[in-house]
Amino acid sequence: MLTSIPVLLGNTKSMDIPTLKIYMHGVPTEYYGPRKAELLVRFLRKFVAPDVTVLNSDSAIREFVEEAGTHFPIFIGFGINETVISNLAIKYKKKAWFSVASDFSDDVMVQYDFDKIPTMVSIHPSYNDHSIFYGPFEEEFLEEYIKQNFLPLAVPINYETLKILKDDQRKIVLTILEDESEEKSRKLIKTLKAAASANRDLVFGYVGVKQWAEFAETFGAKETKLPKMIVWDGSEEYLSVIGSESIEEEDQGSQISQFLAGFREGKTERNSISGPSLSGYIKSLIGVRSVYIIVFLVAMLILIRHISKEEPLTVGTRDRDQVEHGTSSEAESSDYRPGDKQD
C-alpha cells in the first residue's frame, strides 16, 4: 500500500534547520540521520524492511547486524517467537531494528555474553555497547526494556543525544569529566555502565569539559573538583548529593554507589543551572544554524553581485519592436509555461 512507504520531506519551521521529517502512515517523525545521498538511502532502507527479521543462522545474524549500520539500536531475540515482539516492533520501528534468531551456535552466545534462552539482546554499534534481558517477556516488561535501551548504558552528552533524552522521562545522572578521551575517564565510563545496568530507572550520561565546555560549566564545572556527579531532570535546576561532590580516582564504584544511595535517600541540595534547560539547549540550534544560513545567503548574494559586475548580462541584438511583440523565434519555440519548475 502507498501509506506503508516512508516519505521524506523538508521542513524549515522545526527546531532543527533544515529539518527532515519522515512520514509513515501519515505520522511524522524527525529524521536525525546522515544527509549525504548514499548514506541517506541506506538509512531509509530501515523503514521499508520487515518489522521483525527472522534469522536462522550465525551468518544471518552477522549480516543483519552489518546491514543495520550504526544509526539505530538493534534488538535481537534469541529463542523468542516472532509474535512476542511483533506489536512492539511495529510501534517502535522508527527508533530501532528488531529481529529474532531461531537458530544459532554457542559462539554467538559467547559473543553477546548470554548463557541461557530465551534472551533479548540490545546492541548499540556506534557505542560498542550491548545489554542482556532474560525476561519476563510479557509485553509490559519487554516494552520497558526496549524503551530503556534506545540509548546506551552510559550516554555521551551532545546535541544529538539531548534530542533523544528530551523524550525520556527518567532523571539523568550526569558525570562531568575533564576530557572524555583520557584513559582515566574511559575507566570511569566503564564503571558508570555497570551502575547503569543495575539502576535502569535512571539515565547515566557523561560530558567532558574539553568536548563541550559551555554545557559542562552550566553545572558548576569550574567551581568543583572533577569528575563531578549531579542529577538533572532537564529543567533549570539540578541536584547535588551532600558529601559526594566529586569522585576520587580510587574505588570509584563505591563512590558512585554512595552517590546513588544519597540521592535515593533525599540527601541532596538543589542548585540553579547557569545556562538553558534541556529544551533551551535544543532550541539554541535555531540561532546557531540560522546564523550559518544567513551568512551563506549573504555570501551568495555578494558573489552574484560581483559576477554580474564583471560579466554584465546582455539582452541580444534584436530591435526593441521584436522583443516587445514577442516575435522572437526563440520565444515561440520555448516549451516553458507558467508553473513549470526551473533550476
mmCIF file of C-alpha atoms in Angstrom:
data_model
loop_
_atom_site.group_PDB
_atom_site.id
_atom_site.type_symbol
_atom_site.label_atom_id
_atom_site.label_comp_id
_atom_site.label_asym_id
_atom_site.label_seq_id
_atom_site.Cartn_x
_atom_site.Cartn_y
_atom_site.Cartn_z
ATOM 1 C CA MET A 1 0.000 0.000 0.000
ATOM 2 C CA LEU A 2 1.105 3.540 -0.656
ATOM 3 C CA THR A 3 0.716 4.537 3.005
ATOM 4 C CA SER A 4 3.337 1.989 4.041
ATOM 5 C CA ILE A 5 6.075 3.738 2.071
ATOM 6 C CA PRO A 6 8.077 6.287 4.105
ATOM 7 C CA VAL A 7 8.070 9.811 2.693
ATOM 8 C CA LEU A 8 10.927 12.190 3.478
ATOM 9 C CA LEU A 9 10.078 15.883 3.463
ATOM 10 C CA GLY A 10 11.996 19.014 4.358
ATOM 11 C CA ASN A 11 10.682 21.421 6.961
ATOM 12 C CA THR A 12 12.283 24.717 7.937
ATOM 13 C CA LYS A 13 9.739 25.544 10.630
ATOM 14 C CA SER A 14 11.050 22.974 13.106
ATOM 15 C CA MET A 15 13.773 23.492 15.700
ATOM 16 C CA ASP A 16 16.493 21.847 13.591
ATOM 17 C CA ILE A 17 17.231 23.881 10.465
ATOM 18 C CA PRO A 18 16.977 22.435 7.897
ATOM 19 C CA THR A 19 14.812 19.632 9.308
ATOM 20 C CA LEU A 20 13.823 16.440 7.519
ATOM 21 C CA LYS A 21 10.701 14.577 8.615
ATOM 22 C CA ILE A 22 9.751 11.005 7.806
ATOM 23 C CA TYR A 23 6.039 10.366 7.240
ATOM 24 C CA MET A 24 4.890 6.783 7.740
ATOM 25 C CA HIS A 25 1.168 6.071 7.653
ATOM 26 C CA GLY A 26 0.714 9.850 7.802
ATOM 27 C CA VAL A 27 2.567 10.167 11.131
ATOM 28 C CA PRO A 28 5.651 12.453 11.107
ATOM 29 C CA THR A 29 8.881 11.881 12.999
ATOM 30 C CA GLU A 30 12.087 13.906 12.815
ATOM 31 C CA TYR A 31 14.965 12.456 10.825
ATOM 32 C CA TYR A 32 18.317 12.616 12.638
ATOM 33 C CA GLY A 33 20.357 10.512 10.227
ATOM 34 C CA PRO A 34 23.047 11.410 7.676
ATOM 35 C CA ARG A 35 22.298 13.885 4.867
ATOM 36 C CA LYS A 36 24.676 12.642 2.143
ATOM 37 C CA ALA A 37 22.751 10.893 -0.637
ATOM 38 C CA GLU A 38 24.407 7.472 -0.384
ATOM 39 C CA LEU A 39 24.121 7.295 3.408
ATOM 40 C CA LEU A 40 20.598 8.720 3.295
ATOM 41 C CA VAL A 41 19.414 5.906 1.023
ATOM 42 C CA ARG A 42 20.985 3.264 3.273
ATOM 43 C CA PHE A 43 19.447 4.883 6.332
ATOM 44 C CA LEU A 44 15.952 4.941 4.831
ATOM 45 C CA ARG A 45 16.126 1.265 3.896
ATOM 46 C CA LYS A 46 15.352 0.605 7.550
ATOM 47 C CA PHE A 47 11.815 1.930 7.103
ATOM 48 C CA VAL A 48 10.899 -0.467 4.298
ATOM 49 C CA ALA A 49 12.480 -3.513 5.961
ATOM 50 C CA PRO A 50 10.312 -6.131 7.737
ATOM 51 C CA ASP A 51 9.081 -5.146 11.185
ATOM 52 C CA VAL A 52 10.769 -8.257 12.608
ATOM 53 C CA THR A 53 13.507 -10.047 10.680
ATOM 54 C CA VAL A 54 13.816 -13.806 11.278
ATOM 55 C CA LEU A 55 17.442 -15.023 11.439
ATOM 56 C CA ASN A 56 18.165 -18.732 11.064
ATOM 57 C CA SER A 57 21.973 -18.969 11.228
ATOM 58 C CA ASP A 58 25.100 -17.359 12.657
ATOM 59 C CA SER A 59 25.882 -15.829 9.275
ATOM 60 C CA ALA A 60 22.361 -14.387 9.013
ATOM 61 C CA ILE A 61 22.798 -12.733 12.418
ATOM 62 C CA ARG A 62 26.173 -11.296 11.405
ATOM 63 C CA GLU A 63 24.846 -9.974 8.089
ATOM 64 C CA PHE A 64 21.780 -8.456 9.742
ATOM 65 C CA VAL A 65 23.906 -6.517 12.242
ATOM 66 C CA GLU A 66 26.269 -5.338 9.499
ATOM 67 C CA GLU A 67 23.443 -4.207 7.224
ATOM 68 C CA ALA A 68 21.646 -2.425 10.063
ATOM 69 C CA GLY A 69 24.524 0.044 10.372
ATOM 70 C CA THR A 70 25.172 2.263 13.372
ATOM 71 C CA HIS A 71 22.327 4.798 13.425
ATOM 72 C CA PHE A 72 19.743 2.708 15.305
ATOM 73 C CA PRO A 73 19.889 0.366 18.295
ATOM 74 C CA ILE A 74 19.405 -3.293 17.365
ATOM 75 C CA PHE A 75 17.249 -5.748 19.324
ATOM 76 C CA ILE A 76 17.708 -9.491 18.759
ATOM 77 C CA GLY A 77 15.502 -12.038 20.496
ATOM 78 C CA PHE A 78 17.269 -15.383 20.921
ATOM 79 C CA GLY A 79 14.874 -18.311 21.298
ATOM 80 C CA ILE A 80 11.919 -15.907 21.184
ATOM 81 C CA ASN A 81 8.964 -16.330 18.856
ATOM 82 C CA GLU A 82 8.420 -13.545 16.337
ATOM 83 C CA THR A 83 4.887 -12.893 17.618
ATOM 84 C CA VAL A 84 6.227 -11.994 21.084
ATOM 85 C CA ILE A 85 7.778 -8.749 19.835
ATOM 86 C CA SER A 86 5.789 -8.059 16.652
ATOM 87 C CA ASN A 87 3.499 -5.434 18.216
ATOM 88 C CA LEU A 88 6.409 -3.592 19.823
ATOM 89 C CA ALA A 89 8.447 -3.821 16.617
ATOM 90 C CA ILE A 90 5.648 -2.072 14.739
ATOM 91 C CA LYS A 91 5.238 0.526 17.475
ATOM 92 C CA TYR A 92 8.945 1.401 17.657
ATOM 93 C CA LYS A 93 10.030 0.722 14.096
ATOM 94 C CA LYS A 94 11.141 4.338 13.674
ATOM 95 C CA LYS A 95 13.606 4.012 16.531
ATOM 96 C CA ALA A 96 15.232 0.569 16.294
ATOM 97 C CA TRP A 97 15.851 -2.645 14.350
ATOM 98 C CA PHE A 98 14.049 -5.783 15.571
ATOM 99 C CA SER A 99 14.819 -9.422 14.854
ATOM 100 C CA VAL A 100 14.550 -12.926 16.308
ATOM 101 C CA ALA A 101 17.166 -15.657 15.974
ATOM 102 C CA SER A 102 15.669 -19.132 15.579
ATOM 103 C CA ASP A 103 18.976 -20.966 15.160
ATOM 104 C CA PHE A 104 22.445 -20.011 16.438
ATOM 105 C CA SER A 105 25.605 -21.538 17.871
ATOM 106 C CA ASP A 106 27.333 -21.341 21.251
ATOM 107 C CA ASP A 107 29.793 -18.937 19.644
ATOM 108 C CA VAL A 108 27.015 -16.369 19.262
ATOM 109 C CA MET A 109 26.084 -16.802 22.929
ATOM 110 C CA VAL A 110 29.689 -16.105 23.883
ATOM 111 C CA GLN A 111 29.889 -13.134 21.506
ATOM 112 C CA TYR A 112 26.815 -11.439 23.001
ATOM 113 C CA ASP A 113 27.556 -12.591 26.559
ATOM 114 C CA PHE A 114 24.379 -14.523 27.448
ATOM 115 C CA ASP A 115 24.171 -18.036 28.881
ATOM 116 C CA LYS A 116 20.502 -19.035 28.646
ATOM 117 C CA ILE A 117 17.450 -18.620 26.456
ATOM 118 C CA PRO A 118 15.040 -17.029 25.857
ATOM 119 C CA THR A 119 17.075 -13.817 25.843
ATOM 120 C CA MET A 120 16.730 -10.353 24.364
ATOM 121 C CA VAL A 121 19.963 -8.544 23.455
ATOM 122 C CA SER A 122 20.147 -4.835 22.666
ATOM 123 C CA ILE A 123 23.143 -3.636 20.660
ATOM 124 C CA HIS A 124 24.449 -0.091 20.146
ATOM 125 C CA PRO A 125 27.075 -0.464 17.376
ATOM 126 C CA SER A 126 28.151 3.179 17.403
ATOM 127 C CA TYR A 127 28.946 2.970 21.140
ATOM 128 C CA ASN A 128 30.291 -0.613 21.132
ATOM 129 C CA ASP A 129 27.724 -1.362 23.813
ATOM 130 C CA HIS A 130 25.129 -4.077 24.441
ATOM 131 C CA SER A 131 22.876 -5.310 27.258
ATOM 132 C CA ILE A 132 21.016 -8.521 28.130
ATOM 133 C CA PHE A 133 17.387 -9.112 29.149
ATOM 134 C CA TYR A 134 16.267 -12.507 30.480
ATOM 135 C CA GLY A 135 12.607 -11.625 30.913
ATOM 136 C CA PRO A 136 9.855 -11.722 31.918
ATOM 137 C CA PHE A 137 8.700 -11.497 28.312
ATOM 138 C CA GLU A 138 5.195 -10.200 28.877
ATOM 139 C CA GLU A 139 4.704 -7.160 26.648
ATOM 140 C CA GLU A 140 4.647 -4.700 29.556
ATOM 141 C CA PHE A 141 8.125 -5.687 30.800
ATOM 142 C CA LEU A 142 9.586 -6.167 27.351
ATOM 143 C CA GLU A 143 8.430 -2.714 26.279
ATOM 144 C CA GLU A 144 10.034 -1.149 29.340
ATOM 145 C CA TYR A 145 13.322 -2.840 28.494
ATOM 146 C CA ILE A 146 13.151 -1.654 24.878
ATOM 147 C CA LYS A 147 12.386 1.942 25.855
ATOM 148 C CA GLN A 148 15.251 1.987 28.362
ATOM 149 C CA ASN A 149 17.686 0.715 25.753
ATOM 150 C CA PHE A 150 17.138 3.189 22.956
ATOM 151 C CA LEU A 151 20.243 4.785 24.485
ATOM 152 C CA PRO A 152 23.468 3.038 25.565
ATOM 153 C CA LEU A 153 24.138 2.359 29.253
ATOM 154 C CA ALA A 154 26.367 5.431 29.515
ATOM 155 C CA VAL A 155 25.354 8.253 27.157
ATOM 156 C CA PRO A 156 27.834 10.829 25.826
ATOM 157 C CA ILE A 157 26.026 14.172 26.023
ATOM 158 C CA ASN A 158 25.892 16.139 22.781
ATOM 159 C CA TYR A 159 23.195 17.875 20.723
ATOM 160 C CA GLU A 160 22.076 14.618 19.109
ATOM 161 C CA THR A 161 21.694 12.650 22.349
ATOM 162 C CA LEU A 162 19.942 15.594 24.018
ATOM 163 C CA LYS A 163 17.245 15.340 21.340
ATOM 164 C CA ILE A 164 16.674 11.704 22.310
ATOM 165 C CA LEU A 165 16.786 12.439 26.041
ATOM 166 C CA LYS A 166 14.085 15.053 25.547
ATOM 167 C CA ASP A 167 11.577 12.211 25.101
ATOM 168 C CA ASP A 168 12.908 10.121 28.013
ATOM 169 C CA GLN A 169 11.091 10.627 31.316
ATOM 170 C CA ARG A 170 13.937 9.344 33.516
ATOM 171 C CA LYS A 171 16.248 11.606 35.509
ATOM 172 C CA ILE A 172 19.809 11.938 34.220
ATOM 173 C CA VAL A 173 22.759 11.040 36.459
ATOM 174 C CA LEU A 174 25.333 13.270 34.792
ATOM 175 C CA THR A 175 29.081 12.858 35.295
ATOM 176 C CA ILE A 176 31.256 15.818 34.298
ATOM 177 C CA LEU A 177 34.820 14.957 33.243
ATOM 178 C CA GLU A 178 37.837 16.960 32.204
ATOM 179 C CA ASP A 179 38.243 15.031 28.945
ATOM 180 C CA GLU A 180 36.144 12.086 27.754
ATOM 181 C CA SER A 181 39.034 10.661 25.741
ATOM 182 C CA GLU A 182 41.511 10.296 28.627
ATOM 183 C CA GLU A 183 42.287 6.778 29.834
ATOM 184 C CA LYS A 184 41.130 7.514 33.392
ATOM 185 C CA SER A 185 37.854 8.886 32.013
ATOM 186 C CA ARG A 186 37.274 5.746 29.926
ATOM 187 C CA LYS A 187 37.749 3.618 33.050
ATOM 188 C CA LEU A 188 35.178 5.727 34.905
ATOM 189 C CA ILE A 189 32.734 5.457 31.992
ATOM 190 C CA LYS A 190 33.062 1.673 32.173
ATOM 191 C CA THR A 191 32.158 1.838 35.879
ATOM 192 C CA LEU A 192 29.189 4.074 35.037
ATOM 193 C CA LYS A 193 27.911 1.400 32.644
ATOM 194 C CA ALA A 194 27.926 -1.158 35.452
ATOM 195 C CA ALA A 195 25.976 1.243 37.691
ATOM 196 C CA ALA A 196 23.525 1.981 34.878
ATOM 197 C CA SER A 197 22.870 -1.714 34.353
ATOM 198 C CA ALA A 198 21.746 -2.010 37.982
ATOM 199 C CA ASN A 199 19.739 1.256 38.009
ATOM 200 C CA ARG A 200 17.555 1.176 34.901
ATOM 201 C CA ASP A 201 15.174 3.792 36.282
ATOM 202 C CA LEU A 202 17.889 6.415 35.689
ATOM 203 C CA VAL A 203 19.839 7.554 32.622
ATOM 204 C CA PHE A 204 23.604 7.735 33.087
ATOM 205 C CA GLY A 205 25.283 10.393 30.966
ATOM 206 C CA TYR A 206 28.710 11.978 30.803
ATOM 207 C CA VAL A 207 30.264 15.063 29.250
ATOM 208 C CA GLY A 208 33.832 16.304 29.016
ATOM 209 C CA VAL A 209 34.743 19.943 29.581
ATOM 210 C CA LYS A 210 37.110 19.623 26.633
ATOM 211 C CA GLN A 211 34.290 18.244 24.457
ATOM 212 C CA TRP A 212 31.537 20.716 25.464
ATOM 213 C CA ALA A 213 32.706 23.337 27.936
ATOM 214 C CA GLU A 214 29.583 25.511 27.638
ATOM 215 C CA PHE A 215 27.314 22.663 28.713
ATOM 216 C CA ALA A 216 29.611 21.336 31.463
ATOM 217 C CA GLU A 217 30.087 24.766 33.037
ATOM 218 C CA THR A 218 26.298 25.100 33.290
ATOM 219 C CA PHE A 219 26.565 22.709 36.255
ATOM 220 C CA GLY A 220 29.413 24.468 38.046
ATOM 221 C CA ALA A 221 32.276 22.530 36.475
ATOM 222 C CA LYS A 222 34.662 25.418 37.181
ATOM 223 C CA GLU A 223 33.834 25.615 40.881
ATOM 224 C CA THR A 224 34.364 21.971 41.937
ATOM 225 C CA LYS A 225 36.897 19.208 41.530
ATOM 226 C CA LEU A 226 36.268 16.863 38.626
ATOM 227 C CA PRO A 227 34.930 14.271 37.985
ATOM 228 C CA LYS A 228 31.656 15.550 39.402
ATOM 229 C CA MET A 229 28.244 13.850 39.521
ATOM 230 C CA ILE A 230 24.850 15.560 39.606
ATOM 231 C CA VAL A 231 21.219 14.572 38.943
ATOM 232 C CA TRP A 232 19.294 16.552 36.327
ATOM 233 C CA ASP A 233 15.733 16.269 35.039
ATOM 234 C CA GLY A 234 16.223 18.637 32.090
ATOM 235 C CA SER A 235 14.864 21.670 33.948
ATOM 236 C CA GLU A 236 16.666 24.830 35.086
ATOM 237 C CA GLU A 237 17.741 23.173 38.344
ATOM 238 C CA TYR A 238 19.852 20.166 39.275
ATOM 239 C CA LEU A 239 20.583 18.168 42.426
ATOM 240 C CA SER A 240 23.948 17.534 44.042
ATOM 241 C CA VAL A 241 24.354 14.847 46.703
ATOM 242 C CA ILE A 242 25.702 16.104 50.017
ATOM 243 C CA GLY A 243 29.057 14.508 50.753
ATOM 244 C CA SER A 244 29.511 13.283 47.158
ATOM 245 C CA GLU A 245 30.541 16.476 45.396
ATOM 246 C CA SER A 246 33.320 14.811 43.388
ATOM 247 C CA ILE A 247 34.730 11.362 42.618
ATOM 248 C CA GLU A 248 38.230 10.408 43.680
ATOM 249 C CA GLU A 249 40.337 8.205 41.427
ATOM 250 C CA GLU A 250 40.404 5.228 43.808
ATOM 251 C CA ASP A 251 37.435 2.883 44.353
ATOM 252 C CA GLN A 252 35.088 4.823 42.087
ATOM 253 C CA GLY A 253 32.470 2.064 42.086
ATOM 254 C CA SER A 254 31.862 2.502 45.830
ATOM 255 C CA GLN A 255 31.698 6.279 45.457
ATOM 256 C CA ILE A 256 29.096 6.002 42.706
ATOM 257 C CA SER A 257 27.051 3.619 44.885
ATOM 258 C CA GLN A 258 27.283 6.114 47.750
ATOM 259 C CA PHE A 259 26.145 8.918 45.447
ATOM 260 C CA LEU A 260 23.134 6.922 44.267
ATOM 261 C CA ALA A 261 22.202 5.923 47.831
ATOM 262 C CA GLY A 262 22.367 9.564 48.918
ATOM 263 C CA PHE A 263 20.180 10.620 46.015
ATOM 264 C CA ARG A 264 17.537 7.984 46.722
ATOM 265 C CA GLU A 265 17.525 8.880 50.424
ATOM 266 C CA GLY A 266 16.976 12.556 49.609
ATOM 267 C CA LYS A 267 20.359 13.766 50.901
ATOM 268 C CA THR A 268 20.531 16.383 48.185
ATOM 269 C CA GLU A 269 20.684 20.107 47.674
ATOM 270 C CA ARG A 270 19.090 21.975 44.795
ATOM 271 C CA ASN A 271 21.133 24.259 42.539
ATOM 272 C CA SER A 272 20.255 26.524 39.633
ATOM 273 C CA ILE A 273 21.979 25.933 36.333
ATOM 274 C CA SER A 274 23.791 28.860 34.760
ATOM 275 C CA GLY A 275 22.610 28.097 31.220
ATOM 276 C CA PRO A 276 19.448 26.994 29.433
ATOM 277 C CA SER A 277 17.324 23.955 30.262
ATOM 278 C CA LEU A 278 17.437 20.806 28.128
ATOM 279 C CA SER A 279 14.764 22.256 25.830
ATOM 280 C CA GLY A 280 16.698 25.512 25.766
ATOM 281 C CA TYR A 281 19.860 23.810 24.543
ATOM 282 C CA ILE A 282 17.939 22.103 21.764
ATOM 283 C CA LYS A 283 16.190 25.320 20.759
ATOM 284 C CA SER A 284 19.541 27.115 20.691
ATOM 285 C CA LEU A 285 20.206 25.159 17.489
ATOM 286 C CA ILE A 286 17.815 27.548 15.778
ATOM 287 C CA GLY A 287 20.071 30.501 16.468
ATOM 288 C CA VAL A 288 23.312 28.757 15.545
ATOM 289 C CA ARG A 289 22.072 27.199 12.326
ATOM 290 C CA SER A 290 20.099 30.281 11.328
ATOM 291 C CA VAL A 291 23.329 32.291 11.537
ATOM 292 C CA TYR A 292 25.056 29.784 9.255
ATOM 293 C CA ILE A 293 22.197 30.007 6.751
ATOM 294 C CA ILE A 294 22.130 33.822 6.818
ATOM 295 C CA VAL A 295 25.919 34.025 6.378
ATOM 296 C CA PHE A 296 25.681 31.587 3.457
ATOM 297 C CA LEU A 297 22.887 33.573 1.765
ATOM 298 C CA VAL A 298 24.720 36.875 2.231
ATOM 299 C CA ALA A 299 27.881 35.351 0.781
ATOM 300 C CA MET A 300 25.945 34.069 -2.226
ATOM 301 C CA LEU A 301 24.358 37.491 -2.823
ATOM 302 C CA ILE A 302 27.755 39.175 -2.688
ATOM 303 C CA LEU A 303 29.161 36.588 -5.112
ATOM 304 C CA ILE A 304 26.263 37.066 -7.535
ATOM 305 C CA ARG A 305 26.641 40.864 -7.443
ATOM 306 C CA HIS A 306 30.370 40.529 -8.015
ATOM 307 C CA ILE A 307 29.899 38.225 -11.014
ATOM 308 C CA SER A 308 27.186 40.427 -12.515
ATOM 309 C CA LYS A 309 29.520 43.457 -12.397
ATOM 310 C CA GLU A 310 32.326 41.620 -14.153
ATOM 311 C CA GLU A 311 30.127 39.967 -16.791
ATOM 312 C CA PRO A 312 27.050 42.153 -17.393
ATOM 313 C CA LEU A 313 24.013 40.344 -18.713
ATOM 314 C CA THR A 314 23.341 41.152 -22.377
ATOM 315 C CA VAL A 315 19.909 41.233 -23.991
ATOM 316 C CA GLY A 316 20.933 40.448 -27.566
ATOM 317 C CA THR A 317 20.882 42.490 -30.798
ATOM 318 C CA ARG A 318 17.243 42.204 -31.788
ATOM 319 C CA ASP A 319 15.414 45.512 -32.120
ATOM 320 C CA ARG A 320 13.005 46.675 -29.422
ATOM 321 C CA ASP A 321 9.866 46.045 -31.525
ATOM 322 C CA GLN A 322 10.706 42.382 -31.894
ATOM 323 C CA VAL A 323 11.188 41.983 -28.167
ATOM 324 C CA GLU A 324 8.022 43.908 -27.249
ATOM 325 C CA HIS A 325 5.776 41.960 -29.648
ATOM 326 C CA GLY A 326 7.246 38.584 -28.759
ATOM 327 C CA THR A 327 8.277 37.794 -32.349
ATOM 328 C CA SER A 328 11.493 36.076 -31.353
ATOM 329 C CA SER A 329 11.727 32.590 -32.826
ATOM 330 C CA GLU A 330 13.351 31.525 -29.554
ATOM 331 C CA ALA A 331 10.311 32.706 -27.578
ATOM 332 C CA GLU A 332 7.938 30.922 -29.992
ATOM 333 C CA SER A 333 9.786 27.633 -29.664
ATOM 334 C CA SER A 334 10.052 27.698 -25.896
ATOM 335 C CA ASP A 335 8.238 24.906 -24.034
ATOM 336 C CA TYR A 336 8.174 26.814 -20.751
ATOM 337 C CA ARG A 337 4.760 27.569 -19.244
ATOM 338 C CA PRO A 338 3.856 29.385 -16.022
ATOM 339 C CA GLY A 339 4.116 26.967 -13.136
ATOM 340 C CA ASP A 340 6.960 24.917 -14.656
ATOM 341 C CA LYS A 341 9.991 24.469 -12.378
ATOM 342 C CA GLN A 342 13.331 25.955 -13.298
ATOM 343 C CA ASP A 343 16.744 25.254 -11.841
#
